[in-house]
Structures are given as structure tokens and as C-alpha cells.
Protein backbone atom coordinates (compact mmCIF):
# COMPACT_ATOMS: atom_id res chain seq x y z
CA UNK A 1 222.53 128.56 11.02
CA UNK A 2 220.55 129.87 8.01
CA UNK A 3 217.57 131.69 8.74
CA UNK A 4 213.19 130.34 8.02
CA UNK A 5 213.73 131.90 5.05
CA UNK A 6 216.86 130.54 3.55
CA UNK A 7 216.88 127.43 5.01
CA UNK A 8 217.04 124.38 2.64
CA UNK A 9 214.35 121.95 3.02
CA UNK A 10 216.40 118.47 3.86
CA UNK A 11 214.93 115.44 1.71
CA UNK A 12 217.20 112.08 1.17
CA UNK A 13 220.70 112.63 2.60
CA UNK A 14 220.08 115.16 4.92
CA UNK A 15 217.20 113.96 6.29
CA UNK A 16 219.36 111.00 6.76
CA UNK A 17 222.25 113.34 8.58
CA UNK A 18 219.44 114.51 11.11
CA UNK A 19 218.34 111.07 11.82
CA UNK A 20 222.08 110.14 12.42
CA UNK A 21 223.41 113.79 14.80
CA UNK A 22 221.91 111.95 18.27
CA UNK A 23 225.14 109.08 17.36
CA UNK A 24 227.56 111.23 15.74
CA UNK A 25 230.82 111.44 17.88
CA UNK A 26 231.30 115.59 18.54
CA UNK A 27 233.78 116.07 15.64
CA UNK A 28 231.53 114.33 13.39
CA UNK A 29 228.75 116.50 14.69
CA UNK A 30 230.50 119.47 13.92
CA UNK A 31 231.11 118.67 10.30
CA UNK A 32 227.40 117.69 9.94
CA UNK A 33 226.05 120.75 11.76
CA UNK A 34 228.21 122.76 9.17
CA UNK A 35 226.68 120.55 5.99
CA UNK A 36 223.04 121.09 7.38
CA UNK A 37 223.43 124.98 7.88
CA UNK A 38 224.15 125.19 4.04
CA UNK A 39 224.12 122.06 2.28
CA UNK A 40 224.81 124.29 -1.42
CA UNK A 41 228.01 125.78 -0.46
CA UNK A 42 229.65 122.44 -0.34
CA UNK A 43 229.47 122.04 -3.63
CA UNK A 44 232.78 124.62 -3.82
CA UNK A 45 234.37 122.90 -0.78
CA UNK A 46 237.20 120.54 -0.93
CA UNK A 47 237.39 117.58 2.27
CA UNK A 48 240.00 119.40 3.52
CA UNK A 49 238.59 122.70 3.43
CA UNK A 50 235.27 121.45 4.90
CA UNK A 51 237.85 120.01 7.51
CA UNK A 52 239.64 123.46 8.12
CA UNK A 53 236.13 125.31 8.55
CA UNK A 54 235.12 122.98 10.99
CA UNK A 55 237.91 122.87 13.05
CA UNK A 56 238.42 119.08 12.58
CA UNK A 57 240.52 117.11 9.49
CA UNK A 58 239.78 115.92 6.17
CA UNK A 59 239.76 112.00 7.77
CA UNK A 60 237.37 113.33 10.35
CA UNK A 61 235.04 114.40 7.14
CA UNK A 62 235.80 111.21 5.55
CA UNK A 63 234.26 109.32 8.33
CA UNK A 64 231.49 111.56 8.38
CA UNK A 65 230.46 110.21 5.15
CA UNK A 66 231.22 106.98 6.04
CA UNK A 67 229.15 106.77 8.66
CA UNK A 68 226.36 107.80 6.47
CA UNK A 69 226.87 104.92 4.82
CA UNK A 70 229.11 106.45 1.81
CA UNK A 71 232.56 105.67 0.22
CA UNK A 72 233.96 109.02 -0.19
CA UNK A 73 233.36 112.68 0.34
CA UNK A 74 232.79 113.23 -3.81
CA UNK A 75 229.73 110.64 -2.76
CA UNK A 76 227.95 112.96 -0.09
CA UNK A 77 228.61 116.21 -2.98
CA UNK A 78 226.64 113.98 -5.21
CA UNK A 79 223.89 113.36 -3.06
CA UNK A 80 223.91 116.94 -1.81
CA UNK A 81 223.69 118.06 -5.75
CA UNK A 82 220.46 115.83 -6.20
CA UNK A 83 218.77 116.91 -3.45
CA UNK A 84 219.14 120.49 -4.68
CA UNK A 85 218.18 120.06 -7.95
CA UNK A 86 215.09 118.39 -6.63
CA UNK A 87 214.51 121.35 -3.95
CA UNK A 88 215.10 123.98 -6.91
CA UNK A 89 212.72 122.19 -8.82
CA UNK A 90 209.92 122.27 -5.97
CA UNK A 91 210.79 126.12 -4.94
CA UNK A 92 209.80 127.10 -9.35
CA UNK A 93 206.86 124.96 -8.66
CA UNK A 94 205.77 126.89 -4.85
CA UNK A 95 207.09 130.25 -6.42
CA UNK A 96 208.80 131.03 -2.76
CA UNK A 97 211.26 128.93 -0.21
CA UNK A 98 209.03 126.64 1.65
CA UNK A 99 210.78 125.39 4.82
CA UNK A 100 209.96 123.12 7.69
CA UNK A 101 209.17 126.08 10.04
CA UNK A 102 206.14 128.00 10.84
CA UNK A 103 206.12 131.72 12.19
CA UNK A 104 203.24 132.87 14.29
CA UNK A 105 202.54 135.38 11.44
CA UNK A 106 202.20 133.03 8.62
CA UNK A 107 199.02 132.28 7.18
CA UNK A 108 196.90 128.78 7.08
CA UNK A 109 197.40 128.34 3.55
CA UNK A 110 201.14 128.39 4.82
CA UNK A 111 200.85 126.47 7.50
CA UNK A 112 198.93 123.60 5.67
CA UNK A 113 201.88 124.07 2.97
CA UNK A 114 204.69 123.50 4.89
CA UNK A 115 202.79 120.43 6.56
CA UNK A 116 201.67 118.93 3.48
CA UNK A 117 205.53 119.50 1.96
CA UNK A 118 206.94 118.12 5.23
CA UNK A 119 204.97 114.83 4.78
CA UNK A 120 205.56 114.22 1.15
CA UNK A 121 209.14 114.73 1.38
CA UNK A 122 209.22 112.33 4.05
CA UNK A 123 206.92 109.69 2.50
CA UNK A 124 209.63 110.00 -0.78
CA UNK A 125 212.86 109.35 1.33
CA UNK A 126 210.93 106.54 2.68
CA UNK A 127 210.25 104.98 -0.38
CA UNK A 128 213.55 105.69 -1.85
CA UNK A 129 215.14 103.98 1.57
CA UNK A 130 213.21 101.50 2.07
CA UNK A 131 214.17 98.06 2.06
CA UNK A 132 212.67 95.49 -0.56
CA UNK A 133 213.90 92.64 0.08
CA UNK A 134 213.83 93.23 3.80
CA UNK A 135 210.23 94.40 3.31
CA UNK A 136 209.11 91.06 0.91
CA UNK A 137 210.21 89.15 4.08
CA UNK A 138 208.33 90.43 6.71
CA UNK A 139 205.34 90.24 4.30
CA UNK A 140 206.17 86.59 3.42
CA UNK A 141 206.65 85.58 7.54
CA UNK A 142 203.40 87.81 7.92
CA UNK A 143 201.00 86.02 5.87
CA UNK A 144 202.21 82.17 7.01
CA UNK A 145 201.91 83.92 11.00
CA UNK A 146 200.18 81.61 12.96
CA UNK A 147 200.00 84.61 15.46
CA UNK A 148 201.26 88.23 14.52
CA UNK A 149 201.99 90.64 18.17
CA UNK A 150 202.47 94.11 17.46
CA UNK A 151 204.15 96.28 20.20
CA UNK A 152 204.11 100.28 20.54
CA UNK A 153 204.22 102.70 23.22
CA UNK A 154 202.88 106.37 22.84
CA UNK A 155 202.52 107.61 19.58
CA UNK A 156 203.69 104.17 18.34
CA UNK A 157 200.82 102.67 20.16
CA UNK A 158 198.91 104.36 17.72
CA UNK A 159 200.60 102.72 14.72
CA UNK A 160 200.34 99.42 16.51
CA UNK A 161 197.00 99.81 16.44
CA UNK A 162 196.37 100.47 12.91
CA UNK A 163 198.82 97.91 12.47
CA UNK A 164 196.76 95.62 13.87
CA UNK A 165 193.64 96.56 12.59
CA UNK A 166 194.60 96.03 8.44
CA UNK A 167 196.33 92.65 9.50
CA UNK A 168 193.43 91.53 11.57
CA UNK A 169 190.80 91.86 8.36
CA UNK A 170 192.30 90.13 6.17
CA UNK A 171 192.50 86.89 8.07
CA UNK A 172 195.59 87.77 10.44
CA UNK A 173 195.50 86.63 14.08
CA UNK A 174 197.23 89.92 14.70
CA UNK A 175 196.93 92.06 18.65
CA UNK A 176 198.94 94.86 19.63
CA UNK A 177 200.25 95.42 22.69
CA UNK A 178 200.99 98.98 24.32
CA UNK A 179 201.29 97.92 27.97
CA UNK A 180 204.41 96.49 28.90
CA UNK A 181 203.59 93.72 31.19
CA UNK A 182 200.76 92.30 28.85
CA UNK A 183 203.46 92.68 25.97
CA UNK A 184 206.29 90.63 27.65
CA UNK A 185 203.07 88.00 28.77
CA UNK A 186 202.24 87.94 25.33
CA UNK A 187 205.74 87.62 24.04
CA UNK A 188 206.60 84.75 26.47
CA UNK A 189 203.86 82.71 24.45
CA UNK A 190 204.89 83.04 20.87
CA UNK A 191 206.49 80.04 18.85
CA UNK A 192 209.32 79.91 15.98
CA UNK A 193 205.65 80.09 14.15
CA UNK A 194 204.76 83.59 14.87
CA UNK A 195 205.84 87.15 14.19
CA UNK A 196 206.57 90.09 16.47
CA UNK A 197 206.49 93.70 14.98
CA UNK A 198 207.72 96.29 17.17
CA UNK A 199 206.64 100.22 16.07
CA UNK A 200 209.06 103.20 17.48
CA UNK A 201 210.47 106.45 16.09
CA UNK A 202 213.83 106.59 17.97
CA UNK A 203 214.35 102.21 18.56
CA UNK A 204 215.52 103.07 21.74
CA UNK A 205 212.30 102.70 24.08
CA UNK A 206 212.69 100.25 26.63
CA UNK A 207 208.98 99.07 27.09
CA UNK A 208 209.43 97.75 23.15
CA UNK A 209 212.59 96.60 23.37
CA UNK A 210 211.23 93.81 26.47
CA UNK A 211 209.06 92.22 24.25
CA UNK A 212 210.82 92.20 20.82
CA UNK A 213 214.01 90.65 22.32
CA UNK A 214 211.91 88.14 24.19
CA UNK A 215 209.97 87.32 21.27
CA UNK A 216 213.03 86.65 19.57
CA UNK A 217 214.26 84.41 22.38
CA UNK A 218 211.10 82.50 21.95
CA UNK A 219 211.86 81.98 18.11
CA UNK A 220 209.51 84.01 16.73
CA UNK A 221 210.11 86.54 13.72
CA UNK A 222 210.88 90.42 14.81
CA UNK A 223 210.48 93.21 12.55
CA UNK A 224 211.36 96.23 13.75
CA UNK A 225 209.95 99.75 12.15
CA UNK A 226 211.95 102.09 13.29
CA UNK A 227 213.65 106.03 11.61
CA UNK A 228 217.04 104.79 12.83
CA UNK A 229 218.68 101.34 11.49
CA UNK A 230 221.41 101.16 13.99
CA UNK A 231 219.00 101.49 16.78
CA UNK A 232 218.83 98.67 19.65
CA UNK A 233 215.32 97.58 18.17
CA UNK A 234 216.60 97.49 14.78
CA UNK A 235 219.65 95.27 15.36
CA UNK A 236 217.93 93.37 17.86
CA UNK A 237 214.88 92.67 14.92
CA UNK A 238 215.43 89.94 12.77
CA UNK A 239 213.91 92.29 9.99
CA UNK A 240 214.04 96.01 10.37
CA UNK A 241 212.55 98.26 7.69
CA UNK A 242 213.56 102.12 7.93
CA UNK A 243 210.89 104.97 8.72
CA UNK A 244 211.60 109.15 7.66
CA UNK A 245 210.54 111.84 9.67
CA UNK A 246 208.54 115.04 7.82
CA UNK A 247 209.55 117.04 11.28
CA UNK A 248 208.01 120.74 11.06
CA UNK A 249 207.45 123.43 13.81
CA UNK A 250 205.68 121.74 16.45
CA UNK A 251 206.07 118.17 14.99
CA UNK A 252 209.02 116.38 16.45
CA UNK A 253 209.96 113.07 16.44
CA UNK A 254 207.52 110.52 16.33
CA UNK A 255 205.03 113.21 15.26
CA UNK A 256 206.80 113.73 12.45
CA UNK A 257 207.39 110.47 11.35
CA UNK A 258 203.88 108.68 11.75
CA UNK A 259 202.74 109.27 8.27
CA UNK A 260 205.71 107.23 6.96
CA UNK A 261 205.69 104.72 9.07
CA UNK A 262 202.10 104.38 8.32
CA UNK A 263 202.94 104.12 4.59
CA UNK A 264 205.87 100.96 5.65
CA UNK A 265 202.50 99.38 7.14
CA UNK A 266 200.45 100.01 4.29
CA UNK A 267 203.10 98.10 2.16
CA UNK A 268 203.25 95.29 4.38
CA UNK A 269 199.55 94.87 4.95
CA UNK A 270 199.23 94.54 0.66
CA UNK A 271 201.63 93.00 0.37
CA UNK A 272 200.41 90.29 2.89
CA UNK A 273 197.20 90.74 1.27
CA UNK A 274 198.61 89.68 -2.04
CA UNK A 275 200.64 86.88 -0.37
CA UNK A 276 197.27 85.23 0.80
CA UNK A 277 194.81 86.36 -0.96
CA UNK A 278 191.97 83.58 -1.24
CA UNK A 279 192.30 84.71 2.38
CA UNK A 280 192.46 88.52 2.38
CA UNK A 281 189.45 88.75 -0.03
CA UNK A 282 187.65 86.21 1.60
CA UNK A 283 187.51 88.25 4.82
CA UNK A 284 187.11 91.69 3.78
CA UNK A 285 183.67 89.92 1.93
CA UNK A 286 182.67 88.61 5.40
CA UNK A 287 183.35 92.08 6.97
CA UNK A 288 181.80 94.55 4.41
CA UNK A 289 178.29 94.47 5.79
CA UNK A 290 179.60 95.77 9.68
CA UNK A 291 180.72 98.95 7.93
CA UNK A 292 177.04 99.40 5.78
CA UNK A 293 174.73 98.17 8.77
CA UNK A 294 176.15 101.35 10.98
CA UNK A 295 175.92 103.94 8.26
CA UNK A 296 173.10 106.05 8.44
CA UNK A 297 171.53 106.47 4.67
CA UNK A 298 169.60 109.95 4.11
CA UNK A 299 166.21 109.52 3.88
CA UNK A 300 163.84 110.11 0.47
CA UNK A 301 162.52 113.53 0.89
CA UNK A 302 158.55 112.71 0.45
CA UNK A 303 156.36 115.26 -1.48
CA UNK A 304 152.29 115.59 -0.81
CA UNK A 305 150.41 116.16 -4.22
């Protein structure tokens, strides 16, 4: 594997190959190990030859791009090819490699760098991934919700919670729910009238999955935000709408991908906003005075003549 300071800093597609290693079969993890450790050099590889150096086949490479969701191998070069002239472009702008690791000798300037880079390059591949149509509909079920339940665990509870604090003032009847049992209570009482969001990095975390599925059985809408669309939350979702990771030194996982899952609820809570928005503007009026009757206004410095 390349070294902190060659390593290539992943944005669209191979962000996309780390989200997908955990399901890759072990010969297709072998060819995408060997496309992450130097995602340049396969720009002078053949399919067979990328086949050869990874001890598998040219079909096995094949369905390593089709499993990303490609038609051919000359479609993953392509994608590899953008992705570096965008990185080359960034590196002229930093003036050095900027990676997503940090060594106990760099500097905080560096460290809020590499942060800052991690997060924006995530926020882009979530943009670029995500979803319109799939988005427009959650919005649309969102704003007609009778009642909106939001479910996350952990660091998703987190999300669920500012979740359900946009939806809530503009006019939503929107909760979240990070305790299982409450969840599934909650769940049991929804109608084909309400909506169900469930929040999770990985889609694979059984206190979310409960609810969501029973909400579904209940007829209610489920959206699913998840960083993986072939995840058990995202196929079990009526609506699932895909989340990037800006994963750094010391930010795995769900660390890494809060800030663009936060963006997916930004869009939907606008969105919903727009949708109803007698509604939305009517209530953020209502609520504007909680925020100025607990902010403490300096005081006029008094002079004696």
C-alpha cells in the first residue's frame, strides 16, 4: 500500500470501492485492494493484466466493475481518470499531497486541512450520488406526513435528532426514536399516512432495522439514509437516499460520514419546507421570539458627565 505521503485522496469511485470492500467476495477484494493502493497506474493496465497482477482473471475484474455498478472495465479507467484530474487539480491548489491521514508530528493547520478536505470531498460525492428523484419523494411523503418517526442509534441518534428538530419547526409532527423498545412502540402505531426515516452509516444495525421494517408492515413510508445502498435498511426502505463518508485518522465510519448525511437532511428539510410552505414560514414566525427572549443583549455602557 502507498505510503501518507503518496497516497491518493479517494473522491467519487473510490470512495465508492471503500464503501463496497465489507461485500466484495475475496477475489473481488483483491482486485479492489490493488485499484485503491494506486488508482493512477491503471490507467496503463489492460483487464487482463490487472487480472494477472492480482492473481485472479480478467472476468473476475469485469465483475469487479460490475458490481460497482459499471458496464465495462474502460468505464472504471474513466472514472479513475476524473478523479485524478480533479485530485491534481486540488494538490496545484494545496501546493503538497493532502491525504486522509494525520501523523502525530503534523501541525494544526494540517490537521484542520486534512479534516476540512476530508469533509468536502465527501459532501461532493454525496451530491454527485445522490438520488433526485428518490430524494423529491421522501420530501413530497414528508410534507403530506400526518406523523414523521425518525430512528437512530449512536452516532445516528444524533442525526435523528437534528432530523427531528428542522422537521419539527416547520410544522412537522416529527419524534425520533433512539431506544429500541420505544421505537418498535412507536412504529407499531403508524398508518399508510405517516413516514418512517431510519439514520445509519453501515444499514446493518439491528435496533433500526426493528422499527423501519415494522413501520413498513404498518404501511407507512420508510426512507432509509444510509453510505451503503445494498444494505438491509436500504432495500428494506421504500426510499433510500445514499450518504459518503470523509473518513480521516481517527474518524471512522459513522464519524466520518455525519457531515453528509447531515447535508441529505438539510435537502430534505428545504425541500419539505418548499413543499409546504404557507406552513414552514408560518411556524418559523411563531418560533422566532424563543430564540431572542433567551439571548442575552450587551448592555449600553453609561458615561457620568
Amino acid at each position: 500500500m502507498p505510503s501518507a505521503t503518496n497516497r491518493v485522496e479517494p473522491t467519487v469511485i473510490t470512495t465508492l470501492i471503500h464503501s463496497e470492500l465489507p461485500r466484495l467476495t475475496a477475489s473481488l477484494r483483491k482486485v479492489a485492494e490493488h485499484v485503491l493502493a494506486d488508482p493512477a497506474a491503471l490507467a496503463h493496465t489492460s483487464a487482463a493484466e490487472l487480472g494477472r497482477r492480482t492473481g485472479t482473471s480478467q472476468a473476475t475484474v469485469t465483475r469487479f466493475c460490475q458490481a460497482l455498478g459499471l458496464d465495462s472495465y474502460q468505464a472504471l479507467l474513466l472514472e479513475l481518470a476524473k478523479e485524478q484530474g480533479q485530485f491534481d487539480r486540488e494538490q496545484l491548489a494545496q501546493g503538497r499531497p493532502l491525504g486522509p491521514d494525520i501523523g502525530p508530528d503534523d501541525t494544526l493547520d494540517q490537521v484542520i486541512e486534512v479534516i476540512a478536505h476530508a469533509d468536502l470531498q465527501a459532501l461532493r460525492a454525496t451530491v454527485e450520488r445522490l438520488d433526485r428523484t428518490a430524494l423529491d419523494r421522501a420530501a413530497r411523503a414528508l410534507a403530506k406526513a400526518r406523523r414523521i418517526d425518525v430512528y437512530g442509534v449512536g452516532q445516528s441518534g444524533i442525526l435523528a435528532r437534528e432530523a427531528e428538530a428542522r422537521l419539527f419547526g416547520i410544522g412537522c409532527q416529527a419524534r425520533d426514536w433512539n431506544e429500541v423498545h420505544a421505537a418498535k412502540t412507536s412504529a407499531s402505531l403508524l398508518t399508510p399516512a405517516d413516514v418512517a426515516i431510519g439514520i445509519s452509516h453501515s444499514g446493518t444495525t439491528r435496533e433500526l432495522l426493528g422499527p423501519l421494517r415494522l413501520a413498513a408492515e404498518r404501511g407507512a413510508t420508510t426512507i432509509a439514509i444510509t453510505s451503503d445502498p445494498r444494505s438491509p435498511a436500504a432495500q428494506s426502505a421504500a426510499i433510500h437516499l445514499t450518504s459518503s463518508s470523509g473518513e480521516t485518522s481517527f474518524r471512522h465510519g459513522a464519524f466520518g460520514a455525519r457531515h453528509s448525511a447531515l447535508l441529505i437532511i438539510d435537502c430534505l428539510y428545504a425541500r419539505v419546507a418548499q413543499l409546504s410552505y404557507d406552513r414552514a414560514t408560518a411556524s418559523i414566525a411563531l418560533t422566532a421570539h424563543i430564540r431572542e427572549g433567551h439571548t442575552d443583549k450587551p448592555r449600553r455602557r453609561t458615561t457620568n458627565s
